[in-house]
PDB file of C-alpha atoms in Angstrom:
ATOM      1  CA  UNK A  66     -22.252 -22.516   3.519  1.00 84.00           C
ATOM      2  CA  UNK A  67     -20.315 -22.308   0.351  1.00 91.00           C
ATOM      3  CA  UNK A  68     -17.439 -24.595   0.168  1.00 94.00           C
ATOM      4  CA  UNK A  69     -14.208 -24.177  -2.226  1.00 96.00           C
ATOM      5  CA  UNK A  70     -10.539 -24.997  -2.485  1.00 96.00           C
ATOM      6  CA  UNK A  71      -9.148 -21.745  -2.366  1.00 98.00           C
ATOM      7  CA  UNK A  72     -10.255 -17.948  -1.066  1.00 98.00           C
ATOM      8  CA  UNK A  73      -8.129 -15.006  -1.694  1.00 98.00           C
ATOM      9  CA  UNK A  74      -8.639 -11.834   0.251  1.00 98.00           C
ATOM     10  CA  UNK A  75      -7.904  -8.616  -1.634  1.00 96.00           C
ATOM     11  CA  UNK A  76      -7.998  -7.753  -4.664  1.00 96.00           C
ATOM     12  CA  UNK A  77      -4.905  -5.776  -5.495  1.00 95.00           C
ATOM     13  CA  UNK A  78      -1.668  -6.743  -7.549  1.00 96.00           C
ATOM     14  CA  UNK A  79      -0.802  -9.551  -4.781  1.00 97.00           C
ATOM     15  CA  UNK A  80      -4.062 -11.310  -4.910  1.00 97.00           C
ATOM     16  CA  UNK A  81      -5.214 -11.012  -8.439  1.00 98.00           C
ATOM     17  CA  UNK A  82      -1.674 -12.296  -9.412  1.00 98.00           C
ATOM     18  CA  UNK A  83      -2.428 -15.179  -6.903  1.00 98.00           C
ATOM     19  CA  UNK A  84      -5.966 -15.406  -8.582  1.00 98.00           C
ATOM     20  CA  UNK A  85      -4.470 -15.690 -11.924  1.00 98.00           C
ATOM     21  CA  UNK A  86      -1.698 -18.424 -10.738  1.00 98.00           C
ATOM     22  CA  UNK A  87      -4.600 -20.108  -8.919  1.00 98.00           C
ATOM     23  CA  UNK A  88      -6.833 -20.060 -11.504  1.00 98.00           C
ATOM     24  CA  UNK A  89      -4.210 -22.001 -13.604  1.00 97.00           C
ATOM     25  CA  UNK A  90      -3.374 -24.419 -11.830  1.00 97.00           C
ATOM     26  CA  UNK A  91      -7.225 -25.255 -11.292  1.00 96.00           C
ATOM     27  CA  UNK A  92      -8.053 -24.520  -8.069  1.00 97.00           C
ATOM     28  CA  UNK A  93     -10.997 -21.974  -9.150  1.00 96.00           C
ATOM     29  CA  UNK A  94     -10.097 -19.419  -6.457  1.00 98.00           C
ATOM     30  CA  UNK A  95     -12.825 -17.079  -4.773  1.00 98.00           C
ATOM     31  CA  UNK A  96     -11.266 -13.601  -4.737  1.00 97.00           C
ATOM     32  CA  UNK A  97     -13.095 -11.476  -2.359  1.00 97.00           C
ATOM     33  CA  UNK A  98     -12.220  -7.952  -3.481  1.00 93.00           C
ATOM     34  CA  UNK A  99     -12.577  -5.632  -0.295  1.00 86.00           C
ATOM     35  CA  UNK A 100     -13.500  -2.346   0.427  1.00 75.00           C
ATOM     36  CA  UNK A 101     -11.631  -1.044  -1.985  1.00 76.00           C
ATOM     37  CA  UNK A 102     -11.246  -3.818  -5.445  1.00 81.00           C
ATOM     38  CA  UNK A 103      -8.125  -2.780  -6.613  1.00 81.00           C
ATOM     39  CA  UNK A 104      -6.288  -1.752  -4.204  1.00 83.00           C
ATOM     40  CA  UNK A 105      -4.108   1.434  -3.688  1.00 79.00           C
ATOM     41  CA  UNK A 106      -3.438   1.433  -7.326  1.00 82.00           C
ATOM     42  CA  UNK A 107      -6.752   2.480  -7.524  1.00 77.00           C
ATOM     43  CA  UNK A 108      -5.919   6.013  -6.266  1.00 66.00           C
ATOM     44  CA  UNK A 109      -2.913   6.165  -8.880  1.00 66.00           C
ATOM     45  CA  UNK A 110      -3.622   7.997 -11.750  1.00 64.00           C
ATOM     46  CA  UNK A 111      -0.193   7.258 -13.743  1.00 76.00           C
ATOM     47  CA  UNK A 112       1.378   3.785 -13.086  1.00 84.00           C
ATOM     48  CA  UNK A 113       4.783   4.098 -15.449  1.00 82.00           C
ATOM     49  CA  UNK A 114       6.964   1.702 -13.483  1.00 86.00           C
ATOM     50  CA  UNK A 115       4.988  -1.498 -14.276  1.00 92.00           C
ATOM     51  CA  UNK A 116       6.957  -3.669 -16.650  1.00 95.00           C
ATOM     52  CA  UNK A 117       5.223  -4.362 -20.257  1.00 96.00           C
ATOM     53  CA  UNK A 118       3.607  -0.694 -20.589  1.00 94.00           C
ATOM     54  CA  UNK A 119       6.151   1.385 -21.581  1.00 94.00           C
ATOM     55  CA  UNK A 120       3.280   4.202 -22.070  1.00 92.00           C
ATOM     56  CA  UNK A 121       2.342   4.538 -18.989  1.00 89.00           C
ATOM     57  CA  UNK A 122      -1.261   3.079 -17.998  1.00 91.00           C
ATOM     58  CA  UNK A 123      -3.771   4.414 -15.649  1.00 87.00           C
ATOM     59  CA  UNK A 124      -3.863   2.463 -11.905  1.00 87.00           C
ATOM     60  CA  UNK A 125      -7.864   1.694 -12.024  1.00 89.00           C
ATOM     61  CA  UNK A 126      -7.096   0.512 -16.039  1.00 94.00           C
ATOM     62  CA  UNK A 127      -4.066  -1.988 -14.880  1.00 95.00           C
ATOM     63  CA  UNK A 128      -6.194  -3.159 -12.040  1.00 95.00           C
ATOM     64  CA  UNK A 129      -9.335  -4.162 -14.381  1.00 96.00           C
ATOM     65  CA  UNK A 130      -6.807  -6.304 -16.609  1.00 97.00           C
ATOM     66  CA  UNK A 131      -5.853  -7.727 -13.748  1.00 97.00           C
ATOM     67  CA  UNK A 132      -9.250  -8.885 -12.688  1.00 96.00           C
ATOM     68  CA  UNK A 133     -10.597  -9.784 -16.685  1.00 97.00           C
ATOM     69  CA  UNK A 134      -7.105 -12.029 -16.730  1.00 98.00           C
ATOM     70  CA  UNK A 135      -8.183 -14.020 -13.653  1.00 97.00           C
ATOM     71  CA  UNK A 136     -11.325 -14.389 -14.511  1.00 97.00           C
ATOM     72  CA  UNK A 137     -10.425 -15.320 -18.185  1.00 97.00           C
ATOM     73  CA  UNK A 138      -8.780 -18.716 -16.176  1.00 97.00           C
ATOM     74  CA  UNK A 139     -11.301 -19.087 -14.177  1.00 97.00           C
ATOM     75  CA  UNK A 140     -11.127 -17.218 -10.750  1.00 98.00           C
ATOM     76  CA  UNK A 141     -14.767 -15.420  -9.337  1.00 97.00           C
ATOM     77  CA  UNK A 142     -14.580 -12.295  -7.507  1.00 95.00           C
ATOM     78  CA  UNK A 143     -17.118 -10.830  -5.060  1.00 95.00           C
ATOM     79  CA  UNK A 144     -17.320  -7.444  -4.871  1.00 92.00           C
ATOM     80  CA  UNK A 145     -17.872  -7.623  -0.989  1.00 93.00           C
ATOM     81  CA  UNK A 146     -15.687  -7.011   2.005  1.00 93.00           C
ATOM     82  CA  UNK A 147     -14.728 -10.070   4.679  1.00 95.00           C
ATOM     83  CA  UNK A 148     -16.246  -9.552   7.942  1.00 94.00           C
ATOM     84  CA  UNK A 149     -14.630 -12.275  10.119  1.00 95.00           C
ATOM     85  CA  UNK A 150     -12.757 -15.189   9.578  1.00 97.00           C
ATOM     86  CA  UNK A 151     -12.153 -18.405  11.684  1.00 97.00           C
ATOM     87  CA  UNK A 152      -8.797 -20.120  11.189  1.00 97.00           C
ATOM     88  CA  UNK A 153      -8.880 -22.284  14.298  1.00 96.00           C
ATOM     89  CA  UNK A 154     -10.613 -24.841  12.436  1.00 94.00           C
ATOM     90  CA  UNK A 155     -10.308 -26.498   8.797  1.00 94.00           C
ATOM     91  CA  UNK A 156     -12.090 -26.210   6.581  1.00 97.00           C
ATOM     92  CA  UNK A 157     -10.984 -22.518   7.418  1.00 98.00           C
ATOM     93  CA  UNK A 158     -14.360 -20.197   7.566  1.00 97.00           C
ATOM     94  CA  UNK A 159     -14.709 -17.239   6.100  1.00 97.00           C
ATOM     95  CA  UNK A 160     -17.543 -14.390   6.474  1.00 96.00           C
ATOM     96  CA  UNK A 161     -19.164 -12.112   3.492  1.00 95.00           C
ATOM     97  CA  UNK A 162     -21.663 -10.002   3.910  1.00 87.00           C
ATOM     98  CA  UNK A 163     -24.674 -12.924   4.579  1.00 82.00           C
ATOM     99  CA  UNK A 164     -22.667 -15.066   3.193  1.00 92.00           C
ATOM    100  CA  UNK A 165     -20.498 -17.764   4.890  1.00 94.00           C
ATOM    101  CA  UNK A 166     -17.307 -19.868   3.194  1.00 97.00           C
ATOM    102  CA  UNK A 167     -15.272 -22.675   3.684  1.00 97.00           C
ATOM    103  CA  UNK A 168     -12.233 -22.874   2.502  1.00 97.00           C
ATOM    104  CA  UNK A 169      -8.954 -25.692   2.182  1.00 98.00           C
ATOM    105  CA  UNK A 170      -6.982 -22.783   1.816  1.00 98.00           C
ATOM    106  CA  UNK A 171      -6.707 -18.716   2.343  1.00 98.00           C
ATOM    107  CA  UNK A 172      -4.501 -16.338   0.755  1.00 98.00           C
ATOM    108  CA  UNK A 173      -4.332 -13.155   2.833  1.00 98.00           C
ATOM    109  CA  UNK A 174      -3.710 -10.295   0.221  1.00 97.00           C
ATOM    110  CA  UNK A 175      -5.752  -7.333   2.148  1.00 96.00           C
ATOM    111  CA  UNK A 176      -2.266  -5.005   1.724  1.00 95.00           C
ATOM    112  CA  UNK A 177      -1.545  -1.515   3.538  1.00 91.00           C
ATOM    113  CA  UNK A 178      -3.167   1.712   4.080  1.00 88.00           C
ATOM    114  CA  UNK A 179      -1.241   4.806   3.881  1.00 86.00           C
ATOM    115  CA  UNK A 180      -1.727   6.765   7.061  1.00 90.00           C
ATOM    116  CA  UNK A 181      -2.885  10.665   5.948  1.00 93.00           C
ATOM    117  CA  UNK A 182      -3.186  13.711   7.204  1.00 95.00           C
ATOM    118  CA  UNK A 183      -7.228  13.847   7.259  1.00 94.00           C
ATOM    119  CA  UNK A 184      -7.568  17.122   6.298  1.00 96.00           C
ATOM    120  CA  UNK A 185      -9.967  18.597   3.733  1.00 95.00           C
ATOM    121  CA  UNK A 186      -9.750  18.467   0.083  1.00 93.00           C
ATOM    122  CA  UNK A 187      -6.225  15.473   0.516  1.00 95.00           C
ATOM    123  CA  UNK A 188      -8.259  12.565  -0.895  1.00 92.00           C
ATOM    124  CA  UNK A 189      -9.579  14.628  -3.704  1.00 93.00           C
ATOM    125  CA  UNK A 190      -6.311  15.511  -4.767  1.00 95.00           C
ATOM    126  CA  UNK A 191      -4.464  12.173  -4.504  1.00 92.00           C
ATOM    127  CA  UNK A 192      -2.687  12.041  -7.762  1.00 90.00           C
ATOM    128  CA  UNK A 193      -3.098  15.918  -8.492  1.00 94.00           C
ATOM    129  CA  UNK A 194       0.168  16.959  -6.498  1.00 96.00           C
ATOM    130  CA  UNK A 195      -0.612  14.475  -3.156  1.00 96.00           C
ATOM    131  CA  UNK A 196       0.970  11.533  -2.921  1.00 94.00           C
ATOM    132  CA  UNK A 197       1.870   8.951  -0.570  1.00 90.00           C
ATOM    133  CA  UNK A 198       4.430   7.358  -2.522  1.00 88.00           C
ATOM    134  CA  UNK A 199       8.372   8.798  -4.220  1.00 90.00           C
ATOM    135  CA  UNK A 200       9.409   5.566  -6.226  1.00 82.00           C
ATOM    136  CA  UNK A 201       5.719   5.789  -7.673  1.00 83.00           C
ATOM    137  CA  UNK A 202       4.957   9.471  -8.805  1.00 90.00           C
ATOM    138  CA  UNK A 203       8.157  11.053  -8.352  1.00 92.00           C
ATOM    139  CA  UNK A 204       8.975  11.227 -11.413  1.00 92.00           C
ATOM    140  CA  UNK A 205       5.866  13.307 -12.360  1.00 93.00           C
ATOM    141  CA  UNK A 206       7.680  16.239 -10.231  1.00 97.00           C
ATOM    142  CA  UNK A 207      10.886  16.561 -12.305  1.00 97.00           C
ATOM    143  CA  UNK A 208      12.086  20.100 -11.855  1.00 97.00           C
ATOM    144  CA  UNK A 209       9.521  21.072  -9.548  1.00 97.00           C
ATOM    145  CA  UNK A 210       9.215  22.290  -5.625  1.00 98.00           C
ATOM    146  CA  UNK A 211       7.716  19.411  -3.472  1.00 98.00           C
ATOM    147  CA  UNK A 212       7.087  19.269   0.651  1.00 98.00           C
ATOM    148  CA  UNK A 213       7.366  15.745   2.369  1.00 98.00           C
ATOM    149  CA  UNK A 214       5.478  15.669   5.641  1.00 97.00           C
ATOM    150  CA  UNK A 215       6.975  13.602   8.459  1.00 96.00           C
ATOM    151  CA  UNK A 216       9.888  12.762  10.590  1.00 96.00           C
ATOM    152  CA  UNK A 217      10.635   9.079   9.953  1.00 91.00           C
ATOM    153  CA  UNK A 218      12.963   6.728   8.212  1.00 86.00           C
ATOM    154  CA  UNK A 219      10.108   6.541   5.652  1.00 84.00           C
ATOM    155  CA  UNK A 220      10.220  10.388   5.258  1.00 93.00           C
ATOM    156  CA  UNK A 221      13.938  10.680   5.078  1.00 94.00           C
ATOM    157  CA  UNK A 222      13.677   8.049   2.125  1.00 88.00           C
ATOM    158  CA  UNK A 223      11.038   9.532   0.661  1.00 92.00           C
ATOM    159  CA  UNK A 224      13.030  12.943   0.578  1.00 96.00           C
ATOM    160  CA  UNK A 225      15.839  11.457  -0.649  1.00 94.00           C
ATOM    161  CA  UNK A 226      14.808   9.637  -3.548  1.00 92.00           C
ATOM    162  CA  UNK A 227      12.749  12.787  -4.507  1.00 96.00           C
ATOM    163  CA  UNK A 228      16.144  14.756  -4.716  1.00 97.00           C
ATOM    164  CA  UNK A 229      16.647  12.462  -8.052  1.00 95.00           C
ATOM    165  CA  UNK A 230      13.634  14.511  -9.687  1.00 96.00           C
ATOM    166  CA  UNK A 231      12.984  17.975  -7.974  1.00 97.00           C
ATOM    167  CA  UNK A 232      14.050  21.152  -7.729  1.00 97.00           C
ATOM    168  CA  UNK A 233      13.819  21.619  -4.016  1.00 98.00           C
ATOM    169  CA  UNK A 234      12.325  19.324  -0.693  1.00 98.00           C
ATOM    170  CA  UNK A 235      11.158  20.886   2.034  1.00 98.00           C
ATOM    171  CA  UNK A 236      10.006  18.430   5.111  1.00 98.00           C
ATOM    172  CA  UNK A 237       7.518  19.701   7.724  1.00 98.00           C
ATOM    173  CA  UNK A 238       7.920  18.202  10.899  1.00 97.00           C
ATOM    174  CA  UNK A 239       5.874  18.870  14.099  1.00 94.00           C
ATOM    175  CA  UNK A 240       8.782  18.606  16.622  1.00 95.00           C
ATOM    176  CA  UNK A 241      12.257  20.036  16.091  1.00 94.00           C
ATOM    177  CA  UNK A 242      14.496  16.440  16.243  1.00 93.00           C
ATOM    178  CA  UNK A 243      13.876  13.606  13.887  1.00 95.00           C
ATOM    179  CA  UNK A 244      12.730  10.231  14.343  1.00 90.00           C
ATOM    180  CA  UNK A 245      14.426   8.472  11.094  1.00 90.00           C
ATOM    181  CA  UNK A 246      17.743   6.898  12.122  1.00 89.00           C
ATOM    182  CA  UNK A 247      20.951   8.260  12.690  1.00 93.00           C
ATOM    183  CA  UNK A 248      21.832   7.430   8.863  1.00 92.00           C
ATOM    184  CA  UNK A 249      19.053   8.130   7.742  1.00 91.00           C
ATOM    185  CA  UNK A 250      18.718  12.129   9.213  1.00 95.00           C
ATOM    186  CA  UNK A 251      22.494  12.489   8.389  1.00 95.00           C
ATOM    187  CA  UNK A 252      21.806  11.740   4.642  1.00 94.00           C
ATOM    188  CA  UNK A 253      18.871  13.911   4.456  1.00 96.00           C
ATOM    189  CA  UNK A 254      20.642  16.767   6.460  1.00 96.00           C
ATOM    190  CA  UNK A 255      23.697  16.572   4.564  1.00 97.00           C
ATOM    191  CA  UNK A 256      21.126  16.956   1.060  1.00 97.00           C
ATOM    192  CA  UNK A 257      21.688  20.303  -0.505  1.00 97.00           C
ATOM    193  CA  UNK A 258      18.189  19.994  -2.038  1.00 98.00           C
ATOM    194  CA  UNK A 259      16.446  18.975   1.554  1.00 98.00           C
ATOM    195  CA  UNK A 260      15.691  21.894   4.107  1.00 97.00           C
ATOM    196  CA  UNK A 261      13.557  21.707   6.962  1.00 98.00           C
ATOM    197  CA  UNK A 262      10.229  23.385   8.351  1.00 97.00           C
ATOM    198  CA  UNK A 263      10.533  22.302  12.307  1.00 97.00           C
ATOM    199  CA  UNK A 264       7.645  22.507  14.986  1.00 97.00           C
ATOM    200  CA  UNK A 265       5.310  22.549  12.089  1.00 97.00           C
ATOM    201  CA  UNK A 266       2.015  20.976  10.634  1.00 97.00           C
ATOM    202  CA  UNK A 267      -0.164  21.625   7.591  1.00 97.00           C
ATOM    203  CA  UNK A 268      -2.918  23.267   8.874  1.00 97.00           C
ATOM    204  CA  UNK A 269      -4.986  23.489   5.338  1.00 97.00           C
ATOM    205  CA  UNK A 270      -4.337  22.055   1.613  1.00 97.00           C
ATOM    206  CA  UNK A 271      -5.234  24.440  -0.940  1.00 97.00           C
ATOM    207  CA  UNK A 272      -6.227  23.720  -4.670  1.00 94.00           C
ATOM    208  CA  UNK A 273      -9.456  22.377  -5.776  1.00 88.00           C
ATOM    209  CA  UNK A 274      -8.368  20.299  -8.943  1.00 91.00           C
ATOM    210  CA  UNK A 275      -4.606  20.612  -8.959  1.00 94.00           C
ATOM    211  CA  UNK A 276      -2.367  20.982  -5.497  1.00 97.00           C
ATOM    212  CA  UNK A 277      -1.719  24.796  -5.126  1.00 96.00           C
ATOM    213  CA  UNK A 278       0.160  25.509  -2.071  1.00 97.00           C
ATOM    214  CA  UNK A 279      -0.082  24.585   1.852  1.00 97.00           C
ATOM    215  CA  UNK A 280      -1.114  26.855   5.092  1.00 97.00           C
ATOM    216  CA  UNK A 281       1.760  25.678   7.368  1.00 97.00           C
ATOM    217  CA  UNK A 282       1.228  25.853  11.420  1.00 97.00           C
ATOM    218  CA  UNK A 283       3.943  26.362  14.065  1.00 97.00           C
ATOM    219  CA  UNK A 284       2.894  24.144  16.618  1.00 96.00           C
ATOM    220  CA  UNK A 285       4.603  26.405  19.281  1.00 95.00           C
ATOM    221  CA  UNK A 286       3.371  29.810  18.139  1.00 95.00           C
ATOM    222  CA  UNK A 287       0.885  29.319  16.460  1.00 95.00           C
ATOM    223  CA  UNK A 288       1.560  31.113  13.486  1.00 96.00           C
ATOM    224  CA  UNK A 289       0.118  30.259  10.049  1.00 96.00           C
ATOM    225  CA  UNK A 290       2.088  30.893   7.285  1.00 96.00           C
ATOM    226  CA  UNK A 291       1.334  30.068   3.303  1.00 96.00           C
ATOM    227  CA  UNK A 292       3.894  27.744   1.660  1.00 95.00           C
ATOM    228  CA  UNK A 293       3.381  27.179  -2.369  1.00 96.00           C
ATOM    229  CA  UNK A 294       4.365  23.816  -3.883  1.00 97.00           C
ATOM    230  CA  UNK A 295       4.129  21.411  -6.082  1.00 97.00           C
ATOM    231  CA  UNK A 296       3.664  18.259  -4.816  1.00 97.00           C
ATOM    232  CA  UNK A 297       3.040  17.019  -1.142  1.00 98.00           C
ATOM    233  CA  UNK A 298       4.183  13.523  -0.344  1.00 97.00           C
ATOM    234  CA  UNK A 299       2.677  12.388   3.078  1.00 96.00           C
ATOM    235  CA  UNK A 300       4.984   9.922   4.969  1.00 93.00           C
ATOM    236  CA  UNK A 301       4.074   9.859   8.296  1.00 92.00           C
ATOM    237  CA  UNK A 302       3.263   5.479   8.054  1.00 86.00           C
ATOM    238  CA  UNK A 303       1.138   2.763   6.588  1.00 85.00           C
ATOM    239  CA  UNK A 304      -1.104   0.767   8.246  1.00 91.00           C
ATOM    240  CA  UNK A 305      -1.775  -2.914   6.781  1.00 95.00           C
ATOM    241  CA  UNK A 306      -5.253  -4.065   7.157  1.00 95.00           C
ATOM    242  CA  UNK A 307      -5.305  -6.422   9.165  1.00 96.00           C
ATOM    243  CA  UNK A 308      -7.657  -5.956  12.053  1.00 94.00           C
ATOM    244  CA  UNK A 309      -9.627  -8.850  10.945  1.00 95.00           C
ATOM    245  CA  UNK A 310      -6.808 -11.650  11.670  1.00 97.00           C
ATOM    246  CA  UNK A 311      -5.605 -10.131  15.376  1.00 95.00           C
ATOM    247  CA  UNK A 312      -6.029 -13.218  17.349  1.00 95.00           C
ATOM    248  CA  UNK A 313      -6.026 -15.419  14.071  1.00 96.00           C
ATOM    249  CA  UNK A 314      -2.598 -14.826  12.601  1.00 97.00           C
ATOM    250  CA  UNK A 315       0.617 -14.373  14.351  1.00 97.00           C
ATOM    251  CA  UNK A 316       1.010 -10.552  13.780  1.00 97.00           C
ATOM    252  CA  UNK A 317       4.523  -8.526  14.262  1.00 96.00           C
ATOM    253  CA  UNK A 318       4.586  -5.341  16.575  1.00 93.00           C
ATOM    254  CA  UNK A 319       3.432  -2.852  13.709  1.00 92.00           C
ATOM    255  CA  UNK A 320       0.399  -5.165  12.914  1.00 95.00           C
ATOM    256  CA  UNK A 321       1.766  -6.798   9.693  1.00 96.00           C
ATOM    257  CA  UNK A 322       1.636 -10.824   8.943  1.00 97.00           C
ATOM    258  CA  UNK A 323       4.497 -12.568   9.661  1.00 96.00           C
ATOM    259  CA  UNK A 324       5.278 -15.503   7.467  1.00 94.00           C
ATOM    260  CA  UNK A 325       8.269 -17.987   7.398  1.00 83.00           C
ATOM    261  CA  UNK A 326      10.891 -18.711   4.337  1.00 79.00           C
ATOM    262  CA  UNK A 327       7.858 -18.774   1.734  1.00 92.00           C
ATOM    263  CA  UNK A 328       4.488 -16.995   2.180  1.00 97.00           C
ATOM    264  CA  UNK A 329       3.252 -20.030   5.042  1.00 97.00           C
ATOM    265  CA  UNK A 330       1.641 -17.874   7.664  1.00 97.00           C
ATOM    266  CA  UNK A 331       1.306 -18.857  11.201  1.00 96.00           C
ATOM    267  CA  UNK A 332      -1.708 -21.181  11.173  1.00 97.00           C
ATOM    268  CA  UNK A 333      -0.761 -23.772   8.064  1.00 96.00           C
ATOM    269  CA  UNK A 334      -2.638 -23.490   5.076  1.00 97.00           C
ATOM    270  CA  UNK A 335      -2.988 -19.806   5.546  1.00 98.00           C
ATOM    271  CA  UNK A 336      -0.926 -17.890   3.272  1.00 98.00           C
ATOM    272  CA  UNK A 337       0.223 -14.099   2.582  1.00 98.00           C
ATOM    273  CA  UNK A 338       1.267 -11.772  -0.378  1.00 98.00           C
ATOM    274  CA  UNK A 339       1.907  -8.156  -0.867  1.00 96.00           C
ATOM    275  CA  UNK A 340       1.671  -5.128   1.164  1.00 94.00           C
ATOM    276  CA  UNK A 341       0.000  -6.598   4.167  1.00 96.00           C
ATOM    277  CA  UNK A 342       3.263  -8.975   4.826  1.00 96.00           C
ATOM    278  CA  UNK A 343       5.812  -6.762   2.844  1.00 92.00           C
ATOM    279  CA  UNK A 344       6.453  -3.062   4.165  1.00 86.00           C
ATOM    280  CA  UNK A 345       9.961  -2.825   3.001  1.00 85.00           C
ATOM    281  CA  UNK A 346       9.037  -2.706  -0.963  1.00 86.00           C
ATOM    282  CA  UNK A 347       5.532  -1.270  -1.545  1.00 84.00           C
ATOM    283  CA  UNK A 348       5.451  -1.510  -5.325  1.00 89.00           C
ATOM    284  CA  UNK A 349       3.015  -3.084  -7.812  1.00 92.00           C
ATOM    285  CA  UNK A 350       5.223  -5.442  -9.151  1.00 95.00           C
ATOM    286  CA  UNK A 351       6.613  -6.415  -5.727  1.00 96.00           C
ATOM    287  CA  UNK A 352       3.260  -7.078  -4.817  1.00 96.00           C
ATOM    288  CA  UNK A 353       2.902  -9.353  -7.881  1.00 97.00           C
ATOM    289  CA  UNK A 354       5.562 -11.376  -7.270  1.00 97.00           C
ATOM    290  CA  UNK A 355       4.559 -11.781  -4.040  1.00 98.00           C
ATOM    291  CA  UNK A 356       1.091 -12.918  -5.123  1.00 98.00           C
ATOM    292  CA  UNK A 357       2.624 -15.514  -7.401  1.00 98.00           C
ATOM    293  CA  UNK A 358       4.942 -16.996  -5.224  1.00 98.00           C
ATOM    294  CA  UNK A 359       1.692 -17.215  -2.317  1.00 98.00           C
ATOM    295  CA  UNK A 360      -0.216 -19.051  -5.054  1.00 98.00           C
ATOM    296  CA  UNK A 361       2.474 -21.924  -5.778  1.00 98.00           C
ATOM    297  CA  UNK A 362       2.607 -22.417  -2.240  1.00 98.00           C
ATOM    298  CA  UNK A 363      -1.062 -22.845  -1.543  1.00 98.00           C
ATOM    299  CA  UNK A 364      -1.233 -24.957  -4.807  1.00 98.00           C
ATOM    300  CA  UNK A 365       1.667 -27.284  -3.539  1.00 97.00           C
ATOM    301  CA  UNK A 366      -0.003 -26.884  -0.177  1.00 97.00           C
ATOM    302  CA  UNK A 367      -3.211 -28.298  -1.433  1.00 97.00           C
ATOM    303  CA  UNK A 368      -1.891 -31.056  -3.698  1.00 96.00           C
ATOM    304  CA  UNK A 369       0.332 -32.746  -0.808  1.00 93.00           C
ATOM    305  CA  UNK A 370      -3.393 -32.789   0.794  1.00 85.00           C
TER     306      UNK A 370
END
């Protein structure tokens, strides 16, 4: 059993900000990076909206400054993935691999998974004309033709903000109404630049390096039909990861970690930063903030005890 003050879980913006914060203030945090160390930004080719790189900087390259500033303070990080954690008890336990932890304190940071469309060739092609995110690679589509799948509020804001950038939005839906609320459908609706494929799916993704075009299903006939574009932005939800802390955390109806004025969890001492808490903002530099402010709490939290 390995004992220490403070264990972050997740390695994205929120918890290597928290790391970094941590670190500073002495508490030589554990961060325990996760399936995937880095986080979504991982999967981001070209990160232009994060404040001091006015160049642009690649998601995996922002990431590993992250991680070499923590560490620089003095934060570890194992490359490993939490397998269970007990938070009925202090210290608070935490399982890696064959490895067991105790910790004073826990900083949940294990953010949100975009839900896709699990179709051949998607994954590959994440940041070559699939996204999962407007405010993030919009941009990259000025001019262009771009398809938003889903009938959501999330998909009605993604199609909207797009209309800042692109030539033309066309959302595929698989039923003929909209979910996204009254407001939300009438803005889209009322969007020159927005039409509407109804009772439809993508049935294929085409491209092998670069997004080509789309092989679009009517769900009631049948019929496949070939649809070119330039982009595809999948909004059809996020899930945060947070299977791990059902029956440990107090969880809201979608599955994401509730938390009170500051980034206090349910179970005291337990904190929470970024996507996994947050599923209003989404953004690297939301998540940041949010890792900082989780970090001053626990550090507060800690020196009161």
């Amino acid at each position: 059993m390995i004992q220490k003050n403070l264990i972050i879980i997740g390695s994205g913006p929120a918890g290597l900000t928290a790391a970094i914060y941590a670190a500073r203030a002495n508490l030589r945090p554990v961060v325990i990076s996760g399936l995937q160390p880095g986080g979504q930004l991982i999967q981001t080719t070209e990160v232009e909206n994060y404040p001091g790189f006015p160049d642009g900087i690649l998601g995996p390259d922002l990431m590993e400054l992250f991680k070499k500033q923590a560490i620089r303070f003095g934060a570890e990080s194992v490359d490993s993935a939490v397998e269970a954690v007990d938070f009925s008890q202090r210290p608070f336990k935490v399982k890696v691999a064959s490895t067991d932890y105790t910790a004073r304190a826990v900083i949940i940071a294990t953010g949100a998974s975009s839900v896709w469309l699990g179709l051949p060739h998607e994954q590959e092609l994440i940041g070559h004309g699939v996204s999962s995110c407007a405010t993030c690679d919009g941009f990259f589509f000025r001019g262009k033709d771009v398809v938003v799948i889903g009938g959501g509020d999330s998909a009605m804001e993604e199609a909207t903000y797009l209309t800042k950038f692109v030539n033309s939005v066309r959302v595929v839906h698989r039923r003929k109404e909209l979910k996204a609320s009254k407001i939300m459908q009438d803005r889209a609706m009322n969007d020159p630049k927005i039409s509407f494929v109804w009772n439809s799916e993508v049935a294929e993704i085409l491209g092998e390096d670069k997004l080509k075009g789309l092989k679009i299903k009517n769900v009631e006939t049948g019929e496949t039909t070939e649809l070119k574009t330039d982009g595809l932005f999948v909004a059809i939800g996020h899930k945060p990861n947070t299977d791990i802390f059902k029956g440990q955390l107090e969880l809201d109806r979608k599955g994401y970690v509730t938390a009170g004025e500051n980034s206090q969890t349910s179970v005291e001492g337990v904190f929470v930063a970024g996507d996994v808490h947050d599923y209003h903002y989404r953004q690297a530099v939301t998540a940041a903030g949010f890792g900082c402010q989780a970090a001053m709490d626990a550090e507060k939290w800690l020196s009161s005890r």
